[in-house]
Coordinates of C-alpha atoms and ligand atoms in Angstrom, one line a residue:
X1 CA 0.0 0.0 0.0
X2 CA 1.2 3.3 -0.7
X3 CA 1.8 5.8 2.0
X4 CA -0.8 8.7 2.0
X5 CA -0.2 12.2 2.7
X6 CA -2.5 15.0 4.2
X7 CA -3.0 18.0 1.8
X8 CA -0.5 20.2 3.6
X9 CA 2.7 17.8 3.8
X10 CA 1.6 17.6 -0.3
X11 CA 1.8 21.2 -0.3
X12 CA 5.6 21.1 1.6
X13 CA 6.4 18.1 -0.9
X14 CA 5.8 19.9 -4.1
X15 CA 8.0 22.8 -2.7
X16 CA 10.6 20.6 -2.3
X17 CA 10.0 19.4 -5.6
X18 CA 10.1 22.9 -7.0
X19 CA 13.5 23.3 -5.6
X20 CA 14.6 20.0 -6.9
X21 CA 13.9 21.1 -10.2
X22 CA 15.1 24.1 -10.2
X23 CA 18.6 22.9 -8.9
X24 CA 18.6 20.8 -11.9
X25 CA 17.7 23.9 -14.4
X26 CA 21.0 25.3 -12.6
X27 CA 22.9 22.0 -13.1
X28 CA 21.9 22.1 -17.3
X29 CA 23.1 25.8 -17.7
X30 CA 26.9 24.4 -16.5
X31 CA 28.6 23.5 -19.5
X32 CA 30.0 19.5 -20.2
X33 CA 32.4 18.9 -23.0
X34 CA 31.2 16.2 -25.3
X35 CA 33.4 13.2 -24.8
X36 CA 35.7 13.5 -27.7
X37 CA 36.4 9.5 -28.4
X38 CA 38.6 10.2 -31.3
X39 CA 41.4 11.7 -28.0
X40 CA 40.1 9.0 -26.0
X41 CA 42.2 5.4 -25.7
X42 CA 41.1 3.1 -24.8
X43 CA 37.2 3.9 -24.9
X44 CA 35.5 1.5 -23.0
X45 CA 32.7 0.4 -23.6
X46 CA 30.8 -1.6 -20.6
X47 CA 28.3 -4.4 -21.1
X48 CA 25.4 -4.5 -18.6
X49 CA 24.0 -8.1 -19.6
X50 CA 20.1 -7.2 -17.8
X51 CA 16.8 -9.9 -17.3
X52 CA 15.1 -12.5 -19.1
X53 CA 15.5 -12.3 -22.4
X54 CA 18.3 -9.7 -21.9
X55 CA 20.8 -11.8 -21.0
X56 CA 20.9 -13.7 -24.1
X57 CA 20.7 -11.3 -26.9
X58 CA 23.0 -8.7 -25.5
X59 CA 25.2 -11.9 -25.5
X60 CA 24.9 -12.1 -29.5
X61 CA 25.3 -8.3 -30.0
X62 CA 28.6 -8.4 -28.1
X63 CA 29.7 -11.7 -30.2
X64 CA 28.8 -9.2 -33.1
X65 CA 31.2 -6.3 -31.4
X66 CA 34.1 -7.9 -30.6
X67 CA 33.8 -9.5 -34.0
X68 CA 33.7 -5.8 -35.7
X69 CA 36.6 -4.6 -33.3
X70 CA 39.0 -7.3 -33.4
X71 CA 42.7 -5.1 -33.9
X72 CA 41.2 -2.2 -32.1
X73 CA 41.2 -4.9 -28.9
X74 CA 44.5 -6.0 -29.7
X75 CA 45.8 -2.3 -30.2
X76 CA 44.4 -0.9 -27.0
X77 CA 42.0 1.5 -28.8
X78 CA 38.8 -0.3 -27.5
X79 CA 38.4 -2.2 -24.3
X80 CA 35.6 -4.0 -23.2
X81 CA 33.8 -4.6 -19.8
X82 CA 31.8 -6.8 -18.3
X83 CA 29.5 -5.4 -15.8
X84 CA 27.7 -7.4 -13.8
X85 CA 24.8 -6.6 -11.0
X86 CA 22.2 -5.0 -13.6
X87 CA 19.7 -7.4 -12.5
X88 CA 16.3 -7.6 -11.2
X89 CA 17.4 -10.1 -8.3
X90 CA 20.1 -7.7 -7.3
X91 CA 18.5 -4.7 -7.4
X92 CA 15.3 -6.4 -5.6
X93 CA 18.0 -6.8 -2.9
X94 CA 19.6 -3.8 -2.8
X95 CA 16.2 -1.9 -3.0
X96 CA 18.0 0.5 -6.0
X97 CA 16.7 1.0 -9.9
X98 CA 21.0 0.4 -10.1
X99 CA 23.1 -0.4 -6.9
X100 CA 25.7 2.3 -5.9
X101 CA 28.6 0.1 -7.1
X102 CA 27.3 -1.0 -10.2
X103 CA 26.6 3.2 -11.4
X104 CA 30.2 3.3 -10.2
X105 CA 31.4 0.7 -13.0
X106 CA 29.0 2.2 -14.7
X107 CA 30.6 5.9 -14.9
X108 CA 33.9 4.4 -15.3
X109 CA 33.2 3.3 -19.1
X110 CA 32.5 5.7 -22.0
X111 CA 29.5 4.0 -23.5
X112 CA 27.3 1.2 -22.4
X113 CA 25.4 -1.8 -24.0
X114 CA 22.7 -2.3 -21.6
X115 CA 20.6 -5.4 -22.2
X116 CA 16.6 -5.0 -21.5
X117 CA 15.9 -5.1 -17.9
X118 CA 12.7 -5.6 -16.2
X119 CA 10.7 -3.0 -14.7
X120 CA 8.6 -3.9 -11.5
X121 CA 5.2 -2.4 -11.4
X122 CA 3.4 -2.1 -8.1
X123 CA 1.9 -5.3 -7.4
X124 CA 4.1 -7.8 -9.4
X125 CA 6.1 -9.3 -6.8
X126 CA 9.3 -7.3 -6.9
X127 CA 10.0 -4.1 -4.3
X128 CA 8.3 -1.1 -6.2
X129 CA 11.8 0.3 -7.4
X130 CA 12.1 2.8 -10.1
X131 CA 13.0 1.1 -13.4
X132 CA 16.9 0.9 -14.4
X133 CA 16.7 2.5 -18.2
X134 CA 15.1 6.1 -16.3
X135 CA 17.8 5.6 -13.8
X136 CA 20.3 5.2 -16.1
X137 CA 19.3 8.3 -18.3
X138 CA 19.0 10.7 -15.2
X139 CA 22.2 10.0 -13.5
X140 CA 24.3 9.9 -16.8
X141 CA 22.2 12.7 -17.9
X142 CA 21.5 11.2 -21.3
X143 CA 19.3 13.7 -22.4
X144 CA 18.8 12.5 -26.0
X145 CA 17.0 8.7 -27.1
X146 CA 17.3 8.9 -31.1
X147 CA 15.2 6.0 -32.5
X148 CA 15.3 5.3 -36.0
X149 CA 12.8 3.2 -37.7
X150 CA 13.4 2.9 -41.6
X151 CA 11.3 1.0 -43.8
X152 CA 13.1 0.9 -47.5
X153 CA 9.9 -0.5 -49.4
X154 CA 8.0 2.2 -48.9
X155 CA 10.3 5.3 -48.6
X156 CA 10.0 5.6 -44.9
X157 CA 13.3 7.0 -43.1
X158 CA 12.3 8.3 -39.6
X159 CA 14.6 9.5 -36.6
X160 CA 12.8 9.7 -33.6
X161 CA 14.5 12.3 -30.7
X162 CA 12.4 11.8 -27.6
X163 CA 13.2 13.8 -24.8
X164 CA 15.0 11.5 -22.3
X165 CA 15.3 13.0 -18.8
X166 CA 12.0 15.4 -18.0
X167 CA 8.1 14.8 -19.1
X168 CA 6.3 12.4 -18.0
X169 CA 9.4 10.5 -16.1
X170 CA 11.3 12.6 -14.1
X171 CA 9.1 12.1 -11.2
X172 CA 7.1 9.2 -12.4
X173 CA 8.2 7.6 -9.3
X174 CA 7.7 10.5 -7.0
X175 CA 3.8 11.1 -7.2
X176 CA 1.8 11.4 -4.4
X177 CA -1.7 10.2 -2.9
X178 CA -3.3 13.0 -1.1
X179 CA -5.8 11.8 1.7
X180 CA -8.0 9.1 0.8
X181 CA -9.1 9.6 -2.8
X182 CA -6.2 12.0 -4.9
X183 CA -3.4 10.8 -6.5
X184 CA -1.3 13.7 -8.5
X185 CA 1.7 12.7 -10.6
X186 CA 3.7 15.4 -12.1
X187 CA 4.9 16.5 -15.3
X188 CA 7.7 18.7 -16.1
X189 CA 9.2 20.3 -19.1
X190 CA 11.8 22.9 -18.8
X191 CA 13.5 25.7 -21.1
X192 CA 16.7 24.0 -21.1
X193 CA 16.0 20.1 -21.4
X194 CA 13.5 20.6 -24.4
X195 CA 16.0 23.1 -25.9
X196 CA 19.2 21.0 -25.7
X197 CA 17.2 17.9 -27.9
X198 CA 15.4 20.1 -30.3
X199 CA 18.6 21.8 -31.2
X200 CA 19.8 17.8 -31.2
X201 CA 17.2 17.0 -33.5
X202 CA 17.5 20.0 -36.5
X203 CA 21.4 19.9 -35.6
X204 CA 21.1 15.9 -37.1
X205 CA 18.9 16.8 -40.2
X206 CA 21.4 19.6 -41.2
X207 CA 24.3 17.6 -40.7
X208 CA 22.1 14.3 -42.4
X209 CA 20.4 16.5 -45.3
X210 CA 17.1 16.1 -43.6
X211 CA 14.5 19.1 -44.5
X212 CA 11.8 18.5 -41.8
X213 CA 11.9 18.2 -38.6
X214 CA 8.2 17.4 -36.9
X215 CA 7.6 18.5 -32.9
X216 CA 5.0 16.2 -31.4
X217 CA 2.9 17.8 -28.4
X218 CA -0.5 17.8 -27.0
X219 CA -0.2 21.5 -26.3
X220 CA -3.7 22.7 -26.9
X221 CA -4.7 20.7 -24.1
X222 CA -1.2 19.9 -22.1
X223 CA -0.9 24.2 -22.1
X224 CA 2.2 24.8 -19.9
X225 CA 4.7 21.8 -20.5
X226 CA 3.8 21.2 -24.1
X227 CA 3.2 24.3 -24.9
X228 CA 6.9 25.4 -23.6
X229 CA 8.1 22.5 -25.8
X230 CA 5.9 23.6 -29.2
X231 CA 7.7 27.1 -28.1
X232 CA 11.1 26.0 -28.0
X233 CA 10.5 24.2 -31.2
X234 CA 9.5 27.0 -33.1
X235 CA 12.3 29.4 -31.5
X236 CA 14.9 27.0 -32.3
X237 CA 13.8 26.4 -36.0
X238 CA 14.1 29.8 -36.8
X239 CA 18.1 29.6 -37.1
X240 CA 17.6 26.5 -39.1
X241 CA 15.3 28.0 -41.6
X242 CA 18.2 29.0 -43.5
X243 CA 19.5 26.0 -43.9
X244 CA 16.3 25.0 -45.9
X245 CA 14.8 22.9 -43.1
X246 CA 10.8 23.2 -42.1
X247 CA 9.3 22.8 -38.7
X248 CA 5.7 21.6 -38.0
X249 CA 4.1 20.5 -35.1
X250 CA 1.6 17.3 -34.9
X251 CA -0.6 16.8 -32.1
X252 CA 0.6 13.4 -30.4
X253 CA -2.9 11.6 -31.1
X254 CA -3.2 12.6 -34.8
X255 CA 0.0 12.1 -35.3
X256 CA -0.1 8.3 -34.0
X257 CA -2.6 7.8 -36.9
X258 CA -0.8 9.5 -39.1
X259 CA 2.1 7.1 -38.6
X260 CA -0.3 4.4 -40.0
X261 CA -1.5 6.4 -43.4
X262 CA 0.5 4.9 -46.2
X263 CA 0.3 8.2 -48.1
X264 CA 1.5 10.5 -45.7
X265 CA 3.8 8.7 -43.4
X266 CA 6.8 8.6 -45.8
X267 CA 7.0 12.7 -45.3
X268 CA 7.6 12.0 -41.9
X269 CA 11.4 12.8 -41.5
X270 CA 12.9 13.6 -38.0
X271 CA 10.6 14.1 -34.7
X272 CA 11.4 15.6 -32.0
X273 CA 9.2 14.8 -29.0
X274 CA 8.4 14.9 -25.2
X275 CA 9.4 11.6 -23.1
X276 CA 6.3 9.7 -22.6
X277 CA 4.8 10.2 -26.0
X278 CA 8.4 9.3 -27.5
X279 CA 7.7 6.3 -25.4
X280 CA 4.5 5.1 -26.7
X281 CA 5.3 6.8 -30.9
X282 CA 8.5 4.3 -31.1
X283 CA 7.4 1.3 -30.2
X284 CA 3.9 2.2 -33.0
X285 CA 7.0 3.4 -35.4
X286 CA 8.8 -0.1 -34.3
X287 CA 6.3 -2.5 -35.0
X288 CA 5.9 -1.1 -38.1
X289 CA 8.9 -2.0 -39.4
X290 CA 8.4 -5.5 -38.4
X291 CA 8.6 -5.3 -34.3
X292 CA 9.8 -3.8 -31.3
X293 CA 12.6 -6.6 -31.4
X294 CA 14.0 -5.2 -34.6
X295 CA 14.7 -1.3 -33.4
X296 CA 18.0 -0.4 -31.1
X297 CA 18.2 2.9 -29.7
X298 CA 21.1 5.4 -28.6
X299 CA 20.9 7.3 -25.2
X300 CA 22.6 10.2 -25.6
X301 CA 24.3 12.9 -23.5
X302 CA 27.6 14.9 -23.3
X303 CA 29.7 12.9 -21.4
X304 CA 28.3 9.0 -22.0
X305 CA 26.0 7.3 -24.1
X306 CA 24.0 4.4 -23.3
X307 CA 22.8 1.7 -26.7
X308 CA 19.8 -0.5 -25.8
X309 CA 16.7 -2.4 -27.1
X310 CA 13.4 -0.5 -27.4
X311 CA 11.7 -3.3 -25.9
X312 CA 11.8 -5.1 -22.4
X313 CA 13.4 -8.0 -20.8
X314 CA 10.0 -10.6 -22.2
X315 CA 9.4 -12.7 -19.0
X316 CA 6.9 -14.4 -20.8
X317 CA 9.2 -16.0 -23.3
X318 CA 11.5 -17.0 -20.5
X319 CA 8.5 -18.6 -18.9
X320 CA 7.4 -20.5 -21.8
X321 CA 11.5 -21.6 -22.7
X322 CA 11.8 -19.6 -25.6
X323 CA 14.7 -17.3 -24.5
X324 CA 16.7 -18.9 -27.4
X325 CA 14.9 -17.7 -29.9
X326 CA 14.5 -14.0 -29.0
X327 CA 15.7 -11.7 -32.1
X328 CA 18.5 -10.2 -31.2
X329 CA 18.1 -7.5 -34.3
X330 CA 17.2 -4.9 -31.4
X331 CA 20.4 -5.1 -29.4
X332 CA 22.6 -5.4 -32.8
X333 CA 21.5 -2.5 -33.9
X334 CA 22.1 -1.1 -30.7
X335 CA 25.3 -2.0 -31.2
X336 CA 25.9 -0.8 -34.7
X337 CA 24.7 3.0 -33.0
X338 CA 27.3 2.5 -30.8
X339 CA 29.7 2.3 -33.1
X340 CA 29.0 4.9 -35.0
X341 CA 29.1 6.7 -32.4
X342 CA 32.2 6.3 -31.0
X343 CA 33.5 6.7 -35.0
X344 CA 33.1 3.1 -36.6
X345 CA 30.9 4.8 -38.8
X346 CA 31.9 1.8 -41.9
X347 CA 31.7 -0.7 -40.0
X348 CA 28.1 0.2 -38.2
X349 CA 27.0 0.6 -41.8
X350 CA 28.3 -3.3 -42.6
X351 CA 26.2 -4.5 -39.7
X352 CA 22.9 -2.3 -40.7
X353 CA 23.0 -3.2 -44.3
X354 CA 23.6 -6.9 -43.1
X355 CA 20.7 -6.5 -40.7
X356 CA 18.3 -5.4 -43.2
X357 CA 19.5 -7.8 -45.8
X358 CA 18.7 -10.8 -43.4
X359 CA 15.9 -9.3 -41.5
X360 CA 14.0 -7.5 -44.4
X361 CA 15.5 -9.0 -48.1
X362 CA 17.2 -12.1 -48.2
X363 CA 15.6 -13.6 -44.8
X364 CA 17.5 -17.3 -45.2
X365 CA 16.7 -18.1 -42.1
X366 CA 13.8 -15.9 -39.6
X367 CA 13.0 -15.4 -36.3
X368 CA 9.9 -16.0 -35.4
X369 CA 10.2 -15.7 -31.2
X370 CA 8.9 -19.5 -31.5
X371 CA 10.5 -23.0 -31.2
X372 CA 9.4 -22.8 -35.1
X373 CA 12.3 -19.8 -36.3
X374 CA 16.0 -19.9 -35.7
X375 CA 17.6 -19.3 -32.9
X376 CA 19.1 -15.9 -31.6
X377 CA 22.7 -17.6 -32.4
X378 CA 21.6 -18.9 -35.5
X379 CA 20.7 -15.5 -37.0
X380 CA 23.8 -14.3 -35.5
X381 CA 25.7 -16.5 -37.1
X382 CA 24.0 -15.7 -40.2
X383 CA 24.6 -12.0 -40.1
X384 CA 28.2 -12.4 -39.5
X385 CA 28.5 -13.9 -42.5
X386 CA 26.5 -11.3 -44.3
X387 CA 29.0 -8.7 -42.2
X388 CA 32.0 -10.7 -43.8
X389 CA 31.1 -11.5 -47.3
X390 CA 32.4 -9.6 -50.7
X391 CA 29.0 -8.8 -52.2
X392 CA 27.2 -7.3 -49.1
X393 CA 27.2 -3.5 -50.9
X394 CA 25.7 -5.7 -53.6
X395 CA 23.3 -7.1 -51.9
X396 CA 22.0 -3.9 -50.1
X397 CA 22.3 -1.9 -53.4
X398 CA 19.6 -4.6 -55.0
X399 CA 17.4 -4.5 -51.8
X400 CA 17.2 -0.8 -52.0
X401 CA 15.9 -0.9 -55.7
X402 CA 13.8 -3.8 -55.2
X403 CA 12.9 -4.8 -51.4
X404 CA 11.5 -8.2 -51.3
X405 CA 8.8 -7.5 -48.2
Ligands
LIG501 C1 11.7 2.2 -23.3 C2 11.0 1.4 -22.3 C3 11.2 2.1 -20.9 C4 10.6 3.5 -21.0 C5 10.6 1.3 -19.7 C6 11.2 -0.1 -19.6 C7 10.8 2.0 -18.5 O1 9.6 1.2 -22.6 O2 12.9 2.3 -23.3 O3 11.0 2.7 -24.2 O4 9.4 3.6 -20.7 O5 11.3 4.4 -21.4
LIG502 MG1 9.0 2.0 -24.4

């Protein structure tokens, strides 16, 4: 049972929170260098293995790694870690979304691979902590979760940039019941945290060759938060306007059915969005291009960057003994983000192209999440041999013409 406040320790809790929040606006105006990984050696690059299905396929992403990186291990340019502790049994015991020594090893690594981990929900049998992905994204600050979702058969080449560290999330765990029959959560949206991943978002399509970039809000309804973000969007596109890029703004429920209208969807370059709607927009945007288990995504902020699935850690395909044949697309391409952003750019491009080829084109062998597909290794397997063979440009050149699905 949750504990229940009277009306006036509510109103000395939401001062407190005010002040919270405000701190943090002070924290975002210092300024952090981005981690420059071209002057960094070696950059290390941590593995946080997670739950359920988790374990396995971060497994078969780091097989695909190490398998890109081999004479940057040998030459002390890349080194990896294994961190362990990222799990539901040991945070259950340490009552922590990520215990104090594991965020240590954590901070001592440049970028992570963080395998999906499960997120108790009051009620479910685990100690009501907060979930370790918002954890992870607060303390590192990683301010920026760039989704993309491209479907080559019909045009469609999106980049989602959800807002990582405010909305809906920065106090989803600090709500409050008031008396016997209120329950307030908060939202929050500030100047600074919209500003730094809008200017994120147009600062991609200039450098990318994008010419729209799309703000999703609810602000005719949601008038203070959204509307500060619709604000910041519009403020911020006005330097970009010169560089031939357009802003509009979608409302977030027209906008989910507009991701499902075969006509207009393709127009649909980069979005820029609050947190929660981010949320619920990429895993629509996800399935779309053939399930949440094919999408990674990159956590970004100035000083690390976290690379994980869009999806969670699927107890119910533990349960049933399928663990073996989870896709491990999501975490691979996870990976490939990772490095290209450290600066593999080539060889993230090797893996993509071999992702789509076997996922999407030539699909020798598919997953299917059932005893009836391969299994996670199996597709592995087969990718790496995509990753290594002559006519892979080839092969993506001729899917790009002519996709088979
Ligand atoms: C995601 C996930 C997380 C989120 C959950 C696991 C807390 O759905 O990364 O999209 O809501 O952000
Ligand atoms: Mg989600």
């Amino acid at each position: 049972m949750r504990e229940r406040i009277t009306t006036q320790e509510a109103r000395d809790y939401f001062g407190a929170i005010l002040e919270d929040q405000l701190a943090r606006i002070e924290k975002m105006k210092t300024s952090v260098d981005w981690t420059d990984y071209s002057a960094v050696k070696p950059v290390i690059v941590g593995i946080c293995w997670g739950d359920g299905i988790g374990r396995i396929i971060s497994k078969h992403a780091e097989r695909v790694l190490k398998n890109m990186l081999p004479g940057e291990v040998d030459d002390g340019s890349i080194e990896f870690r294994d961190i362990q502790g990222l799990t539901i049994e040991n945070r259950a015991a340490c009552r922590k979304a990520i215990p104090d020594d594991v965020l240590s090893e954590i901070k001592k690594c440049h970028v992570i691979l963080k395998g999906p981990t499960t997120t108790p929900q009051s009620g479910d049998g685990w100690p009501n902590i907060e979930s370790a992905n918002v954890a992870m994204r607060r303390e590192l600050d990683l301010f920026a979760n760039v989704r993309p979702v491209k479907i080559s058969r019909e045009g469609i080449d999106w980049t989602f940039f959800r807002e990582n560290t405010e909305g809906a999330y920065v106090l989803g765990s600090k709500g409050i019941d008031v008396g016997n029959d209120l329950s307030v959560d908060f939202k929050v949206i500030t100047e600074q945290g919209a500003e730094r991943v809008i200017r994120m978002a147009f600062e991609f399509a200039r450098q990318n060759g994008y010419k729209r970039v799309t703000a999703v809000t609810k602000a005719n309804v949601v008038k203070a938060t959204d509307g500060r973000f619709s604000r910041v969007a519009k403020r911020v596109s006005e330097e970009y306007r010169q560089h031939g890029i357009v802003q509009d703004e979608w409302y977030v429920d027209i906008m989910a059915a507009k991701l499902l209208d075969k006509q207009r969807r393709k127009d649909f370059q980069v979005i820029v969005l609050p947190n929660l709607y981010g949320d619920i927009l990429t895993d629509e945007a996800a399935q779309l291009q053939g399930g949440v288990g094919t999408a990674g995504s990159a956590n970004i902020g100035k000083r690390w960057a976290m690379f994980e699935a869009i999806h969670g850690s699927a107890p119910r395909m533990v349960e049933d003994g399928r663990e073996a044949f989870a896709d491990p697309s999501s975490m691979i391409r996870a990976g490939a983000m990772l490095l290209k952003h450290i600066g593999y750019k080539e060889k993230a491009f090797r893996v993509e192209m071999a992702l789509d080829i076997a996922g999407q084109f030539e699909r020798k062998i598919s997953i299917t999440g059932r005893k009836d597909g391969a299994t996670g290794e199996e597709f592995t397997s087969y990718l790496l041999d995509l990753v290594g063979s002559a006519d892979l440009e080839k092969k993506w050149d001729s899917f790009v013409e002519k996709p088979a699905i």
